[in-house]
Coordinates of C-alpha atoms in Angstrom, one line a residue:
Chain A
M21 CA 57.6 224.7 139.9
S22 CA 58.2 223.1 136.6
D23 CA 59.5 219.8 137.9
F24 CA 56.6 219.2 140.2
D25 CA 53.9 216.8 139.0
I26 CA 50.9 216.4 141.3
R27 CA 49.7 213.3 139.5
Y28 CA 53.1 211.6 139.7
V29 CA 53.4 212.5 143.4
S30 CA 49.9 211.3 144.3
R31 CA 50.5 208.1 142.4
L32 CA 53.8 207.5 144.4
A33 CA 51.9 208.2 147.6
R34 CA 49.0 205.9 146.6
V35 CA 46.6 208.7 147.1
S36 CA 43.9 209.1 144.5
L37 CA 42.8 212.7 143.8
T38 CA 39.9 214.1 141.9
P39 CA 40.7 216.8 139.3
V40 CA 39.5 219.5 141.7
E41 CA 41.8 218.1 144.5
E42 CA 44.7 217.9 142.0
E43 CA 44.2 221.5 141.2
K44 CA 43.9 222.6 144.8
L45 CA 46.6 220.4 146.4
G46 CA 48.9 221.0 143.4
N47 CA 48.8 224.7 144.0
Q48 CA 49.3 224.4 147.8
L49 CA 52.2 222.0 147.5
G50 CA 53.7 224.2 144.8
L51 CA 53.6 227.1 147.2
I52 CA 55.3 225.1 150.0
L53 CA 58.0 223.9 147.6
G54 CA 58.5 227.5 146.5
Y55 CA 58.9 228.6 150.1
I56 CA 61.4 225.9 150.9
A57 CA 63.2 226.6 147.6
Q58 CA 64.5 229.8 149.2
L59 CA 67.0 227.6 151.0
K60 CA 68.7 227.0 147.7
E61 CA 69.9 230.5 147.7
V62 CA 72.1 229.9 150.8
D63 CA 75.7 229.4 150.1
V64 CA 76.6 226.0 151.5
N65 CA 80.1 225.7 150.0
G66 CA 82.3 223.9 152.5
V67 CA 79.3 222.8 154.7
E68 CA 79.1 219.1 155.3
P69 CA 75.6 217.7 154.6
L70 CA 73.8 217.0 157.9
A71 CA 72.7 213.4 158.4
H72 CA 70.8 214.1 161.6
A73 CA 69.7 217.2 163.5
I74 CA 71.0 215.8 166.8
P75 CA 74.8 215.6 167.0
L76 CA 75.0 212.0 168.2
V77 CA 76.5 208.9 166.6
N78 CA 76.9 205.1 167.4
V79 CA 73.6 204.5 169.2
T80 CA 73.5 200.8 169.4
R81 CA 72.1 197.9 171.5
P82 CA 73.7 194.6 172.4
D83 CA 72.7 191.5 170.3
V84 CA 70.5 190.0 173.0
P85 CA 66.9 188.8 172.5
T86 CA 64.4 190.7 174.5
G87 CA 61.3 188.8 173.4
S88 CA 58.5 189.4 171.0
L89 CA 54.8 190.3 171.0
D90 CA 52.3 187.7 171.9
H91 CA 51.1 186.2 168.6
E92 CA 47.4 187.1 169.1
E93 CA 48.4 190.6 170.2
A94 CA 50.5 191.0 167.0
L95 CA 47.7 190.1 164.7
R96 CA 45.0 192.1 166.6
N97 CA 44.9 194.9 164.0
A98 CA 45.3 192.7 161.0
P99 CA 42.8 193.5 158.2
A100 CA 42.2 189.8 157.9
R101 CA 44.2 186.7 159.0
S102 CA 44.6 183.1 158.1
N103 CA 47.0 180.5 159.5
G104 CA 48.8 183.1 161.5
L105 CA 49.4 185.3 158.5
F106 CA 48.4 188.9 157.9
V107 CA 46.0 188.6 154.9
V108 CA 46.0 191.4 152.3
P109 CA 44.8 191.8 148.7
K110 CA 46.9 189.9 146.3
I111 CA 49.9 191.9 145.0
V112 CA 52.4 190.0 143.0
E113 CA 55.5 191.6 141.6
Chain B
M8 CA 74.4 196.7 108.5
A9 CA 72.3 193.8 109.5
Y10 CA 74.9 191.5 108.0
L11 CA 77.6 193.2 110.0
K12 CA 75.7 192.8 113.2
G13 CA 75.1 189.1 112.5
A14 CA 78.8 188.5 112.1
M15 CA 79.9 190.5 115.1
E16 CA 81.3 188.8 118.2
Y17 CA 79.6 189.7 121.5
E18 CA 80.7 189.4 125.1
P19 CA 78.6 189.4 128.3
V20 CA 79.2 191.8 131.2
I21 CA 77.8 190.6 134.5
G22 CA 77.5 192.3 137.9
L23 CA 75.9 190.9 141.1
E24 CA 74.0 192.2 144.0
T25 CA 74.2 189.5 146.6
H26 CA 72.0 189.7 149.7
V27 CA 73.1 187.7 152.7
Q28 CA 71.4 187.3 156.1
L29 CA 73.7 188.1 158.9
K30 CA 74.3 185.6 161.7
T31 CA 73.0 187.5 164.7
R32 CA 70.9 186.4 167.6
T33 CA 68.4 189.2 167.2
K34 CA 67.0 191.4 164.4
M35 CA 68.6 194.6 163.1
W36 CA 66.5 197.1 165.0
C37 CA 64.8 195.2 167.8
G38 CA 65.3 192.4 170.2
C39 CA 63.1 189.8 168.3
A40 CA 65.0 186.6 167.7
N41 CA 66.6 186.1 164.3
V42 CA 65.6 182.5 163.8
Y43 CA 64.4 180.5 160.9
G44 CA 61.3 178.3 160.8
A45 CA 59.3 179.7 163.7
P46 CA 55.5 179.7 163.3
P47 CA 54.4 182.8 161.3
N48 CA 54.3 186.1 163.1
T49 CA 55.7 184.9 166.4
Q50 CA 59.0 186.7 166.2
V51 CA 57.5 190.2 165.8
C52 CA 57.2 193.3 167.8
P53 CA 56.1 197.0 167.3
V54 CA 59.4 197.8 165.7
C55 CA 59.6 195.1 163.0
L56 CA 55.8 195.3 162.4
G57 CA 56.3 199.0 161.6
F58 CA 53.9 200.3 164.2
P59 CA 53.8 204.1 164.2
G60 CA 56.0 205.6 166.9
A61 CA 58.1 202.5 167.4
L62 CA 61.8 203.4 167.4
P63 CA 64.6 201.2 165.9
V64 CA 68.0 200.8 167.6
A65 CA 70.9 199.4 165.7
N66 CA 72.2 195.9 166.6
E67 CA 75.9 196.3 167.4
E68 CA 76.8 192.8 166.3
A69 CA 75.3 193.4 162.8
L70 CA 77.4 196.6 162.5
R71 CA 80.5 194.5 163.5
L72 CA 79.7 191.7 160.9
T73 CA 79.2 194.4 158.2
V74 CA 82.6 195.9 158.8
L75 CA 84.2 192.4 159.2
T76 CA 82.8 191.6 155.8
G77 CA 84.2 194.9 154.4
L78 CA 87.7 193.9 155.8
L79 CA 87.4 190.4 154.3
L80 CA 86.6 192.0 151.0
H81 CA 89.5 194.5 151.2
C82 CA 87.1 197.4 151.4
E83 CA 87.6 200.9 152.6
I84 CA 85.7 201.4 155.9
P85 CA 84.5 205.0 155.9
R86 CA 84.6 206.7 159.3
F87 CA 81.1 207.9 158.8
A88 CA 78.1 205.9 157.6
K89 CA 74.4 206.5 157.8
F90 CA 71.0 204.9 157.2
D91 CA 68.4 205.9 154.7
R92 CA 64.8 205.1 153.9
K93 CA 64.0 203.5 150.6
N94 CA 60.3 204.2 150.0
Y95 CA 57.9 201.8 148.2
F96 CA 54.6 200.2 148.8
Y97 CA 54.5 196.5 149.1
P98 CA 52.7 194.3 151.7
D99 CA 56.0 192.6 152.9
S100 CA 57.2 196.0 154.1
S101 CA 54.7 197.3 156.6
K102 CA 56.5 200.6 157.2
N103 CA 56.3 201.4 153.4
Y104 CA 60.0 201.9 153.4
Q105 CA 63.1 199.7 153.9
V106 CA 66.0 201.0 155.9
T107 CA 69.2 200.7 154.0
Q108 CA 72.4 202.6 153.4
Y109 CA 72.3 204.8 150.3
D110 CA 75.0 207.3 149.8
R111 CA 77.2 206.7 152.9
P112 CA 77.5 202.9 153.2
S113 CA 79.6 201.2 155.9
T114 CA 82.1 199.7 153.4
R115 CA 83.1 200.4 149.8
E116 CA 85.7 199.8 147.1
G117 CA 87.1 196.4 147.8
W118 CA 87.9 193.3 145.9
M119 CA 87.8 189.5 146.1
E120 CA 90.0 186.9 144.5
F121 CA 88.8 183.4 143.7
E122 CA 89.9 180.3 141.9
F123 CA 88.7 180.2 138.3
D124 CA 90.0 179.1 135.0
G125 CA 88.8 180.9 131.9
E126 CA 88.3 184.4 130.5
G127 CA 88.6 187.1 133.2
A128 CA 91.2 185.0 135.1
A129 CA 95.0 184.8 135.1
D130 CA 96.9 181.8 136.4
G131 CA 93.7 180.2 137.7
I132 CA 92.9 183.3 139.9
A133 CA 90.2 185.9 139.1
R134 CA 89.8 189.2 140.9
V135 CA 86.6 191.1 141.0
R136 CA 86.2 194.5 142.4
I137 CA 83.5 195.0 145.1
T138 CA 81.6 198.3 144.8
R139 CA 80.3 198.2 148.3
A140 CA 78.8 196.0 151.0
H141 CA 76.0 197.8 152.9
L142 CA 73.7 197.0 155.7
E143 CA 69.9 196.9 155.3
E144 CA 66.9 195.1 156.7
D145 CA 65.1 192.1 155.3
V146 CA 61.4 192.3 154.6
G147 CA 58.5 190.0 155.4
K148 CA 57.7 186.9 153.5
S149 CA 54.6 186.8 151.3
T150 CA 52.7 183.7 150.3
H151 CA 50.3 184.1 147.4
F152 CA 46.9 182.5 147.4
D153 CA 44.1 182.7 144.8
R154 CA 42.9 186.2 145.5
H155 CA 44.9 187.1 148.6
S156 CA 48.4 187.2 149.9
G157 CA 49.5 186.2 153.4
V158 CA 52.4 187.9 155.1
D159 CA 54.7 186.6 157.8
F160 CA 56.9 189.3 159.4
N161 CA 59.3 187.0 161.2
R162 CA 61.9 187.8 158.6
A163 CA 61.2 191.5 158.6
G164 CA 64.0 193.4 160.1
V165 CA 66.5 190.6 160.0
P166 CA 69.9 192.2 159.2
L167 CA 70.8 191.8 155.5
L168 CA 74.1 192.7 153.8
E169 CA 74.0 193.7 150.2
I170 CA 77.3 193.0 148.5
V171 CA 77.6 194.7 145.2
S172 CA 80.2 193.7 142.6
E173 CA 81.5 195.8 139.8
P174 CA 80.3 194.5 136.3
E175 CA 83.5 192.4 135.9
L176 CA 82.2 188.9 135.7
R177 CA 82.6 187.5 132.2
S178 CA 80.5 184.3 132.1
A179 CA 77.9 182.1 133.8
E180 CA 80.7 179.9 135.1
M181 CA 82.7 182.8 136.5
T182 CA 79.6 184.1 138.2
Y183 CA 79.0 180.7 139.7
A184 CA 82.6 180.5 141.0
Y185 CA 82.3 184.1 142.5
L186 CA 79.1 183.2 144.4
K187 CA 80.6 180.0 145.7
T188 CA 83.7 181.7 147.0
L189 CA 81.8 184.7 148.4
T190 CA 79.4 182.5 150.4
Q191 CA 82.2 180.1 151.6
L192 CA 84.1 183.1 152.8
L193 CA 81.2 184.6 154.7
A194 CA 80.4 181.2 156.3
H195 CA 84.0 180.7 157.2
A196 CA 84.2 184.1 158.9
G197 CA 80.9 183.5 160.8
V198 CA 79.2 186.4 159.1
S199 CA 76.4 184.3 157.8
D200 CA 75.4 180.7 157.6
C201 CA 74.7 181.3 153.9
D202 CA 72.1 178.4 153.9
L203 CA 70.4 178.7 150.5
E204 CA 67.7 176.3 151.6
K205 CA 66.7 178.8 154.2
G206 CA 66.7 181.7 151.8
M207 CA 69.8 183.3 153.5
V208 CA 71.4 184.2 150.2
R209 CA 69.5 185.9 147.4
C210 CA 70.8 187.8 144.4
D211 CA 70.0 190.1 141.6
V212 CA 72.0 189.6 138.5
N213 CA 72.8 192.5 136.1
V214 CA 73.8 191.3 132.7
S215 CA 74.3 193.1 129.4
V216 CA 76.2 192.2 126.2
R217 CA 78.3 194.3 124.0
P218 CA 80.4 193.9 120.8
K219 CA 83.9 192.6 121.7
G220 CA 86.3 195.4 122.1
E221 CA 83.6 197.9 123.0
T222 CA 84.2 199.5 126.4
R223 CA 80.8 201.0 127.0
L224 CA 78.1 198.9 128.7
G225 CA 75.1 197.6 126.8
A226 CA 71.5 198.0 128.1
K227 CA 71.4 196.6 131.6
I228 CA 69.0 193.7 132.1
E229 CA 68.4 192.8 135.8
I230 CA 67.2 189.4 136.8
K231 CA 65.6 189.7 140.2
N232 CA 65.6 187.6 143.3
M233 CA 67.5 184.5 142.4
N234 CA 67.8 182.0 145.3
S235 CA 70.1 179.3 144.0
F236 CA 73.6 179.4 142.4
S237 CA 72.6 176.8 139.8
G238 CA 69.6 179.0 139.0
V239 CA 71.9 182.0 138.5
R240 CA 74.1 180.0 136.2
R241 CA 71.2 178.6 134.2
A242 CA 69.5 182.0 133.9
L243 CA 72.8 183.5 132.5
E244 CA 73.2 180.5 130.1
Y245 CA 69.7 181.4 128.8
E246 CA 69.9 185.2 129.0
I247 CA 73.3 185.9 127.4
P248 CA 72.5 184.0 124.1
R249 CA 69.0 185.6 124.2
Q250 CA 70.5 189.1 124.2
I251 CA 73.1 188.3 121.6
A252 CA 70.5 186.8 119.3
A253 CA 68.3 189.9 119.7
L254 CA 71.2 192.2 118.7
R255 CA 72.1 190.0 115.8
R256 CA 68.6 190.3 114.5
G257 CA 69.1 194.0 114.6
E258 CA 66.9 194.6 117.7
T259 CA 67.7 197.3 120.3
L260 CA 67.8 196.1 123.9
R261 CA 66.3 198.3 126.5
Q262 CA 67.0 198.5 130.2
E263 CA 64.5 196.2 131.9
T264 CA 63.9 193.9 134.9
R265 CA 63.3 190.2 134.2
R266 CA 62.1 187.3 136.2
W267 CA 63.7 183.8 136.0
D268 CA 61.3 181.0 135.7
D269 CA 63.2 178.0 137.1
D270 CA 60.6 175.4 135.8
S271 CA 60.6 176.5 132.2
G272 CA 64.2 177.6 132.2
I273 CA 63.6 181.1 130.7
T274 CA 63.6 184.7 131.8
E275 CA 60.6 186.9 131.1
P276 CA 60.0 190.6 131.3
M277 CA 58.9 192.1 134.6
R278 CA 59.1 195.8 134.1
T279 CA 60.9 198.3 131.9
K280 CA 62.8 201.4 132.8
E281 CA 59.7 203.6 132.2
D282 CA 57.9 202.0 135.2
A283 CA 61.1 201.6 137.3
H284 CA 60.5 202.5 141.0
D285 CA 61.2 206.0 142.3
Y286 CA 62.4 205.2 145.8
R287 CA 62.9 208.8 147.0
Y288 CA 65.7 207.9 149.4
F289 CA 66.2 210.2 152.3
P290 CA 68.2 210.0 155.6
E291 CA 66.4 207.8 158.2
P292 CA 65.6 210.4 161.0
D293 CA 65.0 207.6 163.6
L294 CA 68.6 206.3 163.5
M295 CA 71.9 208.0 164.3
P296 CA 74.8 207.8 161.9
F297 CA 77.5 205.2 162.6
A298 CA 81.1 206.5 163.0
P299 CA 83.5 203.7 163.9
T300 CA 86.4 204.8 166.1
E301 CA 90.0 203.6 165.5
S302 CA 89.9 201.3 168.6
W303 CA 86.6 199.8 167.4
L304 CA 88.1 199.2 164.0
E305 CA 91.2 197.6 165.6
E306 CA 89.0 195.1 167.4
M307 CA 87.3 194.2 164.0
R308 CA 90.7 193.8 162.3
A309 CA 91.6 191.3 165.0
R310 CA 88.5 189.3 164.2
V311 CA 89.4 188.9 160.5
P312 CA 90.2 185.2 159.9
E313 CA 92.6 184.0 157.3
L314 CA 90.8 183.8 153.9
P315 CA 90.5 180.2 152.5
L316 CA 92.5 181.0 149.4
D317 CA 95.2 182.7 151.4
R318 CA 95.4 179.7 153.7
K319 CA 95.8 177.4 150.7
R320 CA 98.6 179.5 149.3
R321 CA 100.3 179.6 152.7
F322 CA 100.2 175.9 153.1
V323 CA 101.9 175.4 149.7
R324 CA 104.4 178.2 150.4
D325 CA 105.3 177.6 154.0
Y326 CA 105.1 173.8 154.2
G327 CA 106.0 172.9 150.7
L328 CA 102.8 170.8 150.4
P329 CA 101.4 169.7 147.1
E330 CA 98.2 171.7 145.9
G331 CA 96.0 168.7 146.8
D332 CA 97.1 168.6 150.4
A333 CA 96.8 172.4 150.7
E334 CA 93.3 172.2 149.3
F335 CA 92.4 169.6 151.9
F336 CA 93.6 171.8 154.8
R337 CA 91.9 174.9 153.3
H338 CA 88.5 173.1 153.8
H339 CA 89.4 171.2 157.0
V340 CA 90.4 174.1 159.2
E341 CA 90.6 172.1 162.4
L342 CA 92.8 169.4 160.9
G343 CA 94.9 172.1 159.2
N344 CA 95.5 173.7 162.6
F345 CA 96.4 170.3 164.1
F346 CA 98.9 169.8 161.3
E347 CA 100.4 173.2 161.8
Q348 CA 100.9 172.6 165.5
A349 CA 102.6 169.3 164.7
V350 CA 105.0 170.9 162.3
K351 CA 105.8 173.6 164.9
A352 CA 106.5 170.8 167.4
G353 CA 109.3 169.6 165.1
G354 CA 107.8 167.2 162.6
A355 CA 108.5 167.1 158.9
S356 CA 105.6 168.6 157.0
K357 CA 104.9 166.1 154.2
P358 CA 104.9 162.9 156.4
L359 CA 102.7 164.8 158.9
A360 CA 100.3 165.8 156.1
N361 CA 100.1 162.2 155.0
W362 CA 99.3 161.1 158.6
V363 CA 96.6 163.7 159.0
I364 CA 95.0 163.4 155.6
N365 CA 95.1 159.6 155.4
T366 CA 95.2 158.0 158.8
L367 CA 93.8 160.6 161.2
V368 CA 90.9 161.5 158.9
A369 CA 90.0 157.8 158.6
S370 CA 90.1 157.1 162.3
L371 CA 88.1 160.2 163.1
S372 CA 85.4 159.3 160.7
A373 CA 85.4 155.6 161.7
Q374 CA 84.8 156.6 165.3
A375 CA 82.7 159.7 164.6
K376 CA 85.1 161.9 166.5
T377 CA 86.4 165.4 166.0
V378 CA 89.8 166.9 166.5
A379 CA 88.7 168.2 169.8
D380 CA 88.1 164.6 171.1
L381 CA 91.7 163.5 170.3
R382 CA 93.6 162.0 173.2
F383 CA 97.0 162.6 171.7
T384 CA 98.7 166.0 170.9
P385 CA 100.0 167.4 167.7
G386 CA 103.5 167.1 169.3
Q387 CA 103.0 163.3 169.8
L388 CA 102.1 162.9 166.1
A389 CA 105.2 164.7 165.2
E390 CA 107.2 162.4 167.5
L391 CA 105.7 159.4 165.7
T392 CA 106.8 160.7 162.3
E393 CA 110.3 161.3 163.7
L394 CA 110.5 157.7 165.0
T395 CA 109.8 156.5 161.4
A396 CA 112.0 159.1 159.8
S397 CA 115.0 158.1 162.0
G398 CA 114.5 154.4 161.3
R399 CA 113.7 153.5 164.9
I400 CA 110.5 151.9 163.9
S401 CA 109.2 150.7 160.5
S402 CA 106.1 152.3 158.9
K403 CA 104.2 149.2 159.7
I404 CA 105.0 149.4 163.4
A405 CA 104.2 153.1 163.3
Q406 CA 100.6 152.1 162.5
E407 CA 100.6 150.0 165.6
V408 CA 102.0 152.7 167.8
Y409 CA 99.5 155.1 166.3
T410 CA 96.6 152.8 167.4
V411 CA 97.9 152.7 170.9
M412 CA 98.4 156.4 171.0
W413 CA 94.9 157.0 169.6
D414 CA 93.4 154.9 172.4
S415 CA 95.5 156.1 175.3
G416 CA 97.3 159.3 174.4
E417 CA 100.6 157.7 175.5
A418 CA 103.7 159.2 173.9
P419 CA 105.1 157.2 170.9
N420 CA 108.6 156.9 172.4
S421 CA 107.1 155.5 175.6
I422 CA 104.9 153.0 173.6
V423 CA 107.9 151.8 171.6
A424 CA 110.0 151.3 174.7
R425 CA 107.2 149.7 176.7
L426 CA 106.2 147.2 174.0
G427 CA 109.7 146.7 172.7
L428 CA 108.8 147.8 169.2
A429 CA 112.0 149.4 168.2
Q430 CA 113.3 148.4 164.8
V431 CA 116.1 145.8 164.9
S432 CA 119.0 147.0 162.9
D433 CA 121.5 144.6 164.5
A434 CA 123.0 142.8 161.5
G435 CA 123.8 139.6 163.5
A436 CA 120.3 139.2 164.8
I437 CA 118.7 139.8 161.4
E438 CA 121.1 137.5 159.6
E439 CA 120.0 134.7 161.9
L440 CA 116.4 135.4 160.9
C441 CA 117.4 135.5 157.3
R442 CA 118.9 132.0 157.6
Q443 CA 115.7 130.7 159.2
A444 CA 113.7 132.2 156.3
I445 CA 115.9 130.6 153.7
A446 CA 115.5 127.3 155.4
A447 CA 111.8 127.6 155.7
L448 CA 111.0 128.7 152.1
P449 CA 113.0 126.5 149.5
G450 CA 110.6 127.5 146.7
P451 CA 111.3 131.2 146.6
V452 CA 115.0 130.5 147.2
D453 CA 115.0 128.4 144.1
D454 CA 113.1 131.0 142.1
F455 CA 115.5 133.7 143.2
R456 CA 118.5 131.6 142.1
K457 CA 116.9 131.1 138.8
G458 CA 116.9 134.8 138.3
K459 CA 113.4 135.8 139.6
V460 CA 114.4 138.8 141.7
A461 CA 110.8 139.4 143.0
A462 CA 111.1 136.2 144.9
L463 CA 113.2 138.1 147.4
N464 CA 110.0 139.8 148.7
S465 CA 108.5 136.5 150.0
L466 CA 111.7 135.9 151.9
K467 CA 111.8 139.4 153.2
G468 CA 108.2 139.0 154.3
Q469 CA 109.1 135.9 156.2
V470 CA 112.0 137.8 158.0
M471 CA 109.6 140.5 159.0
K472 CA 107.1 138.0 160.3
L473 CA 109.8 136.2 162.3
S474 CA 110.9 139.5 163.8
K475 CA 107.3 140.5 164.5
G476 CA 107.7 143.5 162.1
K477 CA 110.7 144.9 163.9
A478 CA 113.5 144.0 161.5
N479 CA 114.8 146.8 159.5
P480 CA 113.3 145.8 156.1
Q481 CA 116.1 147.4 154.0
L482 CA 118.8 145.7 156.0
A483 CA 116.9 142.4 155.8
G484 CA 116.8 142.6 152.0
E485 CA 120.5 143.3 151.7
L486 CA 121.4 140.5 154.0
L487 CA 119.1 138.0 152.3
E488 CA 120.6 138.9 148.9
K489 CA 124.1 138.5 150.3
L490 CA 123.4 135.1 151.8
L491 CA 121.6 133.8 148.7
R492 CA 124.4 134.9 146.3
A493 CA 127.0 133.4 148.6
G494 CA 125.3 130.1 149.0

């Protein structure tokens, strides 16, 4: 798989890999991609791309408030909190 | 070559991506309230906090407002739209993706017209094509501290419309006019409150420059996350000359994202194309596609209000009003509707426009009332203008009748009859009053005879006073002149 770059993919996924892992996972993911690539051989001319596996459209709900989580409950799994905010390492873009 | 570059004329090419929060009661995918200013993380639930396993369900009103916007912007409304995941890591998006519409948006290929004088416009009107307006979700709001960031997810999942224009804006001023019109339009249609103070409108500005006459686009510079219109204008007033100066120096511009610093008034580099995001869009498996039916679309078409600019043009065309009056009724919709009903009830348009714009507006604001509070009907105002037009009452008496009508809602004809306010056009009766006036004011009589024609006004005033305003002023003038020249 020439267009597959394990370092790029792991960086996008925010997963840091050791060189050994890069080698191992790179090979494994390459095999998976190769397997899936067989689908490219199917002639799909005239076939509409599928947006969803279930043939269902227009699933909506009315615009009516149904309430929110209790504030304490919402923050229960926060890594850290301050003044009602979820506190995370500083990331500015 | 450097000499040639220095002498070359350049022009800017600007396109906008405008994000507008939709005016719904709840968020896009869950029943949390879409409200501004609540204490942090009080309008959140497993769906908008991105808990694993929580399933989103589309808000039907947000879908309606999206299509309504498409119709307002003369867009095509595809019969099939879907949602996609845009993947990136940032603390304000707890799911690590934002749900948006990628290749099958709900609206596309429209246009908007707006009033503008300058390059890119003809006869005071500019038209800009709209690439698409698609639905997505807002993300949380981060506050940055020394070493940490705090995130409030109340805004996460609020429905957001991204309106993308073609790169057809030609100046900072034109971009400003486009933004003003777009947001007025959306506020007018009830799509969004477009309150900039509350962060309801944010835009990304794409700007490049190219030699005049060149048709290809130059390197695209994106200025991210602008939250005020004056900021957009100032950023462009800085960025356009910056790019032109760089090209004149012989530099090559590269595609990059820049940040506007409102305090120092400059843009600065944020990231270049090399480290641009790779969003890896794919269809959102948790949401079903949206396929509007003909009957549903018909309902949306019925909800499309008249566009402000169309309204102005119609008031000029159908009622023969001057631009200024039409401009007034474009902004004051209620008063404009009142005016139109009065015209339909049989009044002449220009006198009615004058009554509404001058008198009615003044009394409404003096008493802090709205059109809905009025005791009299549009038909009654039309009746009042007819009384003046036919000469049954003078314009001065009309003001009196108006006051009574304002207080009671009594019909003008009935007020005039009850209070005996009809104009006196009986020559005999007026002549008698003229004689009294001449006897009472020898000074002006003298002046008139010496050739000072303006002195007639004092005498006319006296006749009006004696008649309690009811004498036909024109007739009074004629009779006075006749008597003075005779005697």
